PDB file of C-alpha atoms in Angstrom:
ATOM      1  CA  UNK A   1      97.252 112.113  83.795  1.00 84.00           C
ATOM      2  CA  UNK A   2      95.220 111.518  87.171  1.00 89.00           C
ATOM      3  CA  UNK A   3      97.154 107.768  88.474  1.00 92.00           C
ATOM      4  CA  UNK A   4      96.624 106.411  91.921  1.00 91.00           C
ATOM      5  CA  UNK A   5      99.326 103.737  91.807  1.00 93.00           C
ATOM      6  CA  UNK A   6      97.889 100.214  92.672  1.00 93.00           C
ATOM      7  CA  UNK A   7     101.934  98.374  92.542  1.00 93.00           C
ATOM      8  CA  UNK A   8     100.810  95.409  94.272  1.00 91.00           C
ATOM      9  CA  UNK A   9      97.830  94.359  91.525  1.00 94.00           C
ATOM     10  CA  UNK A  10      99.873  95.201  88.730  1.00 97.00           C
ATOM     11  CA  UNK A  11     102.534  92.388  90.434  1.00 96.00           C
ATOM     12  CA  UNK A  12     100.182  90.047  90.436  1.00 96.00           C
ATOM     13  CA  UNK A  13      98.368  90.538  86.715  1.00 98.00           C
ATOM     14  CA  UNK A  14     101.865  90.143  86.103  1.00 98.00           C
ATOM     15  CA  UNK A  15     102.593  86.851  88.018  1.00 98.00           C
ATOM     16  CA  UNK A  16      99.357  85.809  85.460  1.00 98.00           C
ATOM     17  CA  UNK A  17     100.212  87.224  82.628  1.00 98.00           C
ATOM     18  CA  UNK A  18     103.890  84.888  82.984  1.00 98.00           C
ATOM     19  CA  UNK A  19     102.187  82.327  83.806  1.00 98.00           C
ATOM     20  CA  UNK A  20     100.199  82.820  80.690  1.00 97.00           C
ATOM     21  CA  UNK A  21     103.226  83.101  78.763  1.00 98.00           C
ATOM     22  CA  UNK A  22     104.530  79.998  80.061  1.00 98.00           C
ATOM     23  CA  UNK A  23     101.561  77.409  80.110  1.00 97.00           C
ATOM     24  CA  UNK A  24     101.069  78.758  75.688  1.00 96.00           C
ATOM     25  CA  UNK A  25     104.144  77.533  75.254  1.00 96.00           C
ATOM     26  CA  UNK A  26     102.881  73.546  75.992  1.00 94.00           C
ATOM     27  CA  UNK A  27     101.162  71.344  74.870  1.00 88.00           C
ATOM     28  CA  UNK A  28      97.341  71.329  75.023  1.00 91.00           C
ATOM     29  CA  UNK A  29      97.503  74.244  77.815  1.00 94.00           C
ATOM     30  CA  UNK A  30      96.690  77.144  75.448  1.00 93.00           C
ATOM     31  CA  UNK A  31      93.097  77.139  76.667  1.00 91.00           C
ATOM     32  CA  UNK A  32      94.561  77.896  80.524  1.00 93.00           C
ATOM     33  CA  UNK A  33      96.940  80.208  78.947  1.00 95.00           C
ATOM     34  CA  UNK A  34      93.951  82.349  78.164  1.00 95.00           C
ATOM     35  CA  UNK A  35      92.153  82.196  81.191  1.00 94.00           C
ATOM     36  CA  UNK A  36      95.190  83.553  83.048  1.00 96.00           C
ATOM     37  CA  UNK A  37      96.276  86.406  80.651  1.00 97.00           C
ATOM     38  CA  UNK A  38      92.068  87.720  80.831  1.00 96.00           C
ATOM     39  CA  UNK A  39      93.127  87.415  84.662  1.00 96.00           C
ATOM     40  CA  UNK A  40      95.826  89.766  84.318  1.00 98.00           C
ATOM     41  CA  UNK A  41      93.771  91.513  82.205  1.00 98.00           C
ATOM     42  CA  UNK A  42      90.977  92.173  84.840  1.00 96.00           C
ATOM     43  CA  UNK A  43      93.232  93.231  87.739  1.00 96.00           C
ATOM     44  CA  UNK A  44      95.181  95.174  85.820  1.00 97.00           C
ATOM     45  CA  UNK A  45      91.950  96.893  84.774  1.00 97.00           C
ATOM     46  CA  UNK A  46      90.521  97.108  88.330  1.00 95.00           C
ATOM     47  CA  UNK A  47      94.467  98.428  89.585  1.00 95.00           C
ATOM     48  CA  UNK A  48      93.098 101.647  87.405  1.00 96.00           C
ATOM     49  CA  UNK A  49      89.814 101.739  89.451  1.00 94.00           C
ATOM     50  CA  UNK A  50      90.876 100.188  92.914  1.00 91.00           C
ATOM     51  CA  UNK A  51      89.969 102.430  96.278  1.00 87.00           C
ATOM     52  CA  UNK A  52      92.233 100.851  99.241  1.00 84.00           C
ATOM     53  CA  UNK A  53      90.435  99.004 101.869  1.00 83.00           C
ATOM     54  CA  UNK A  54      92.667  98.337 104.450  1.00 79.00           C
ATOM     55  CA  UNK A  55      95.977  98.567 105.240  1.00 76.00           C
ATOM     56  CA  UNK A  56      96.941 101.719 103.215  1.00 75.00           C
ATOM     57  CA  UNK A  57     100.462 102.152 102.557  1.00 74.00           C
ATOM     58  CA  UNK A  58     101.390  98.966 104.163  1.00 72.00           C
ATOM     59  CA  UNK A  59     103.188  95.319 102.032  1.00 72.00           C
ATOM     60  CA  UNK A  60      99.537  93.752 101.732  1.00 78.00           C
ATOM     61  CA  UNK A  61      97.438  96.594 100.824  1.00 78.00           C
ATOM     62  CA  UNK A  62      93.688  95.296  99.581  1.00 79.00           C
ATOM     63  CA  UNK A  63      91.294  96.731  97.780  1.00 82.00           C
ATOM     64  CA  UNK A  64      87.463  97.418  97.000  1.00 79.00           C
ATOM     65  CA  UNK A  65      87.818  96.052  93.893  1.00 64.00           C
ATOM     66  CA  UNK A  66      84.626  94.056  93.057  1.00 71.00           C
ATOM     67  CA  UNK A  67      83.545  95.309  89.448  1.00 80.00           C
ATOM     68  CA  UNK A  68      82.951  92.253  87.312  1.00 86.00           C
ATOM     69  CA  UNK A  69      84.841  90.503  85.155  1.00 89.00           C
ATOM     70  CA  UNK A  70      83.987  92.255  82.055  1.00 94.00           C
ATOM     71  CA  UNK A  71      86.914  93.115  79.998  1.00 96.00           C
ATOM     72  CA  UNK A  72      85.207  95.817  78.400  1.00 95.00           C
ATOM     73  CA  UNK A  73      82.887  97.424  80.817  1.00 95.00           C
ATOM     74  CA  UNK A  74      86.317  97.150  83.368  1.00 96.00           C
ATOM     75  CA  UNK A  75      88.509  99.733  80.294  1.00 96.00           C
ATOM     76  CA  UNK A  76      85.060 101.485  79.990  1.00 95.00           C
ATOM     77  CA  UNK A  77      85.167 102.653  83.648  1.00 95.00           C
ATOM     78  CA  UNK A  78      88.831 104.052  83.247  1.00 95.00           C
ATOM     79  CA  UNK A  79      89.379 107.693  82.384  1.00 94.00           C
ATOM     80  CA  UNK A  80      89.708 107.756  78.742  1.00 93.00           C
ATOM     81  CA  UNK A  81      92.973 109.678  79.118  1.00 95.00           C
ATOM     82  CA  UNK A  82      94.265 105.994  80.920  1.00 96.00           C
ATOM     83  CA  UNK A  83      92.554 103.991  77.558  1.00 96.00           C
ATOM     84  CA  UNK A  84      93.980 105.647  75.534  1.00 95.00           C
ATOM     85  CA  UNK A  85      97.513 105.520  76.762  1.00 97.00           C
ATOM     86  CA  UNK A  86      97.206 101.726  76.846  1.00 97.00           C
ATOM     87  CA  UNK A  87      96.194 102.026  73.808  1.00 95.00           C
ATOM     88  CA  UNK A  88      92.813 100.730  74.592  1.00 96.00           C
ATOM     89  CA  UNK A  89      89.777 103.379  72.979  1.00 89.00           C
ATOM     90  CA  UNK A  90      86.495 103.608  72.916  1.00 87.00           C
ATOM     91  CA  UNK A  91      84.425 101.762  70.799  1.00 84.00           C
ATOM     92  CA  UNK A  92      82.087 103.237  67.692  1.00 85.00           C
ATOM     93  CA  UNK A  93      78.595 102.378  67.454  1.00 83.00           C
ATOM     94  CA  UNK A  94      79.949  98.917  68.802  1.00 81.00           C
ATOM     95  CA  UNK A  95      82.571  98.021  66.714  1.00 84.00           C
ATOM     96  CA  UNK A  96      86.309  98.237  68.621  1.00 84.00           C
ATOM     97  CA  UNK A  97      88.279 101.584  67.559  1.00 89.00           C
ATOM     98  CA  UNK A  98      92.045 100.100  68.530  1.00 94.00           C
ATOM     99  CA  UNK A  99      93.432  96.886  68.133  1.00 95.00           C
ATOM    100  CA  UNK A 100      93.871  95.952  71.529  1.00 96.00           C
ATOM    101  CA  UNK A 101      90.374  96.533  72.258  1.00 95.00           C
ATOM    102  CA  UNK A 102      88.652  94.543  69.856  1.00 94.00           C
ATOM    103  CA  UNK A 103      91.407  91.556  71.727  1.00 95.00           C
ATOM    104  CA  UNK A 104      89.728  92.729  75.055  1.00 95.00           C
ATOM    105  CA  UNK A 105      86.203  92.836  73.292  1.00 92.00           C
ATOM    106  CA  UNK A 106      86.821  89.765  71.714  1.00 91.00           C
ATOM    107  CA  UNK A 107      87.825  87.917  75.311  1.00 92.00           C
ATOM    108  CA  UNK A 108      86.051  90.271  77.360  1.00 92.00           C
ATOM    109  CA  UNK A 109      84.376  86.890  79.434  1.00 89.00           C
ATOM    110  CA  UNK A 110      86.672  84.933  79.162  1.00 89.00           C
ATOM    111  CA  UNK A 111      87.639  84.206  82.644  1.00 83.00           C
ATOM    112  CA  UNK A 112      84.034  84.162  83.487  1.00 79.00           C
ATOM    113  CA  UNK A 113      82.724  81.728  80.747  1.00 79.00           C
ATOM    114  CA  UNK A 114      86.076  79.113  79.909  1.00 78.00           C
ATOM    115  CA  UNK A 115      87.239  78.779  84.235  1.00 72.00           C
ATOM    116  CA  UNK A 116      85.294  75.433  83.394  1.00 69.00           C
ATOM    117  CA  UNK A 117      85.065  74.133  79.939  1.00 70.00           C
ATOM    118  CA  UNK A 118      82.951  71.401  81.144  1.00 68.00           C
ATOM    119  CA  UNK A 119      80.284  72.799  81.858  1.00 69.00           C
ATOM    120  CA  UNK A 120      77.856  74.227  78.956  1.00 68.00           C
ATOM    121  CA  UNK A 121      77.674  77.938  78.156  1.00 63.00           C
ATOM    122  CA  UNK A 122      74.138  79.019  78.530  1.00 58.00           C
ATOM    123  CA  UNK A 123      73.644  82.770  77.331  1.00 56.00           C
ATOM    124  CA  UNK A 124      71.269  84.510  79.506  1.00 51.00           C
ATOM    125  CA  UNK A 125      70.305  86.918  77.918  1.00 51.00           C
ATOM    126  CA  UNK A 126      69.417  84.604  74.701  1.00 50.00           C
ATOM    127  CA  UNK A 127      66.609  82.182  76.506  1.00 51.00           C
ATOM    128  CA  UNK A 128      69.050  79.975  77.298  1.00 53.00           C
ATOM    129  CA  UNK A 129      71.061  79.363  74.514  1.00 53.00           C
ATOM    130  CA  UNK A 130      74.752  77.361  74.435  1.00 52.00           C
ATOM    131  CA  UNK A 131      76.921  79.689  73.448  1.00 59.00           C
ATOM    132  CA  UNK A 132      80.242  78.770  71.145  1.00 61.00           C
ATOM    133  CA  UNK A 133      83.237  79.321  73.603  1.00 60.00           C
ATOM    134  CA  UNK A 134      85.922  81.986  72.213  1.00 71.00           C
ATOM    135  CA  UNK A 135      88.810  80.417  69.974  1.00 80.00           C
ATOM    136  CA  UNK A 136      92.487  80.647  71.430  1.00 84.00           C
ATOM    137  CA  UNK A 137      94.285  83.366  70.670  1.00 89.00           C
ATOM    138  CA  UNK A 138      98.175  83.889  71.300  1.00 93.00           C
ATOM    139  CA  UNK A 139      98.217  87.743  70.591  1.00 96.00           C
ATOM    140  CA  UNK A 140      95.146  87.609  73.080  1.00 96.00           C
ATOM    141  CA  UNK A 141      97.943  86.984  75.954  1.00 97.00           C
ATOM    142  CA  UNK A 142     100.542  89.303  74.020  1.00 97.00           C
ATOM    143  CA  UNK A 143      97.788  92.020  74.846  1.00 98.00           C
ATOM    144  CA  UNK A 144      98.351  91.482  78.042  1.00 98.00           C
ATOM    145  CA  UNK A 145     102.153  91.578  77.749  1.00 98.00           C
ATOM    146  CA  UNK A 146     101.807  95.235  76.261  1.00 97.00           C
ATOM    147  CA  UNK A 147      99.464  96.354  79.156  1.00 98.00           C
ATOM    148  CA  UNK A 148     100.960  95.168  82.356  1.00 98.00           C
ATOM    149  CA  UNK A 149     104.461  96.918  79.842  1.00 97.00           C
ATOM    150  CA  UNK A 150     102.967 100.237  79.544  1.00 97.00           C
ATOM    151  CA  UNK A 151     101.537 100.174  83.517  1.00 98.00           C
ATOM    152  CA  UNK A 152     104.787  99.702  85.029  1.00 97.00           C
ATOM    153  CA  UNK A 153     105.847 102.369  82.503  1.00 97.00           C
ATOM    154  CA  UNK A 154     103.798 104.884  83.670  1.00 97.00           C
ATOM    155  CA  UNK A 155     104.007 104.200  87.025  1.00 97.00           C
ATOM    156  CA  UNK A 156     108.013 104.415  86.806  1.00 97.00           C
ATOM    157  CA  UNK A 157     107.548 107.892  85.003  1.00 96.00           C
ATOM    158  CA  UNK A 158     105.351 109.046  86.855  1.00 96.00           C
ATOM    159  CA  UNK A 159     108.047 108.171  89.949  1.00 96.00           C
ATOM    160  CA  UNK A 160     107.019 105.104  91.485  1.00 95.00           C
ATOM    161  CA  UNK A 161     109.365 103.964  94.531  1.00 94.00           C
ATOM    162  CA  UNK A 162     107.654 100.062  94.730  1.00 94.00           C
ATOM    163  CA  UNK A 163     110.863  98.096  94.507  1.00 94.00           C
ATOM    164  CA  UNK A 164     109.444  95.704  91.915  1.00 96.00           C
ATOM    165  CA  UNK A 165     108.412  98.668  89.877  1.00 96.00           C
ATOM    166  CA  UNK A 166     110.861  99.722  89.442  1.00 96.00           C
ATOM    167  CA  UNK A 167     113.075  96.375  88.822  1.00 97.00           C
ATOM    168  CA  UNK A 168     110.802  95.323  86.015  1.00 95.00           C
ATOM    169  CA  UNK A 169     111.787  98.653  83.158  1.00 84.00           C
ATOM    170  CA  UNK A 170     110.542  97.015  80.209  1.00 75.00           C
ATOM    171  CA  UNK A 171     113.542  97.708  77.230  1.00 71.00           C
TER     172      UNK A 171
END
């Protein structure tokens, strides 16, 4: 499996996931938890696609990673071997083939659609119809955690020498 380490992006994704887990325990913050989980997954998926822009090999390395917010589109850009490892899989005739992919598909636009809950959500592909928002799912946060843990294990197994990555080995 060919993976370029993007440890800082994985660490950032993990922080948003941790925030999601904390927020999910508080009353009336489930939507904010879900948005943080979606952002966590987005950053993690982008870590597999990112190209170094500035400061390569330095602490504050930056990336050209403006790839959108649709989680399924991001997942589909990742090499199939990595998708299989992450248990994202593919879709067959539009139907998700794994549980992880089903959650990613259901909440694929959460970051884009649910950040500004007070705005009417319009479906620009269907003559400006008002769309229904997705409901909260604690399982989506668990998906974010599993993807991060699997990525950390992959990095460790492939020899990452990053101190943060190596301090995060999941049990």
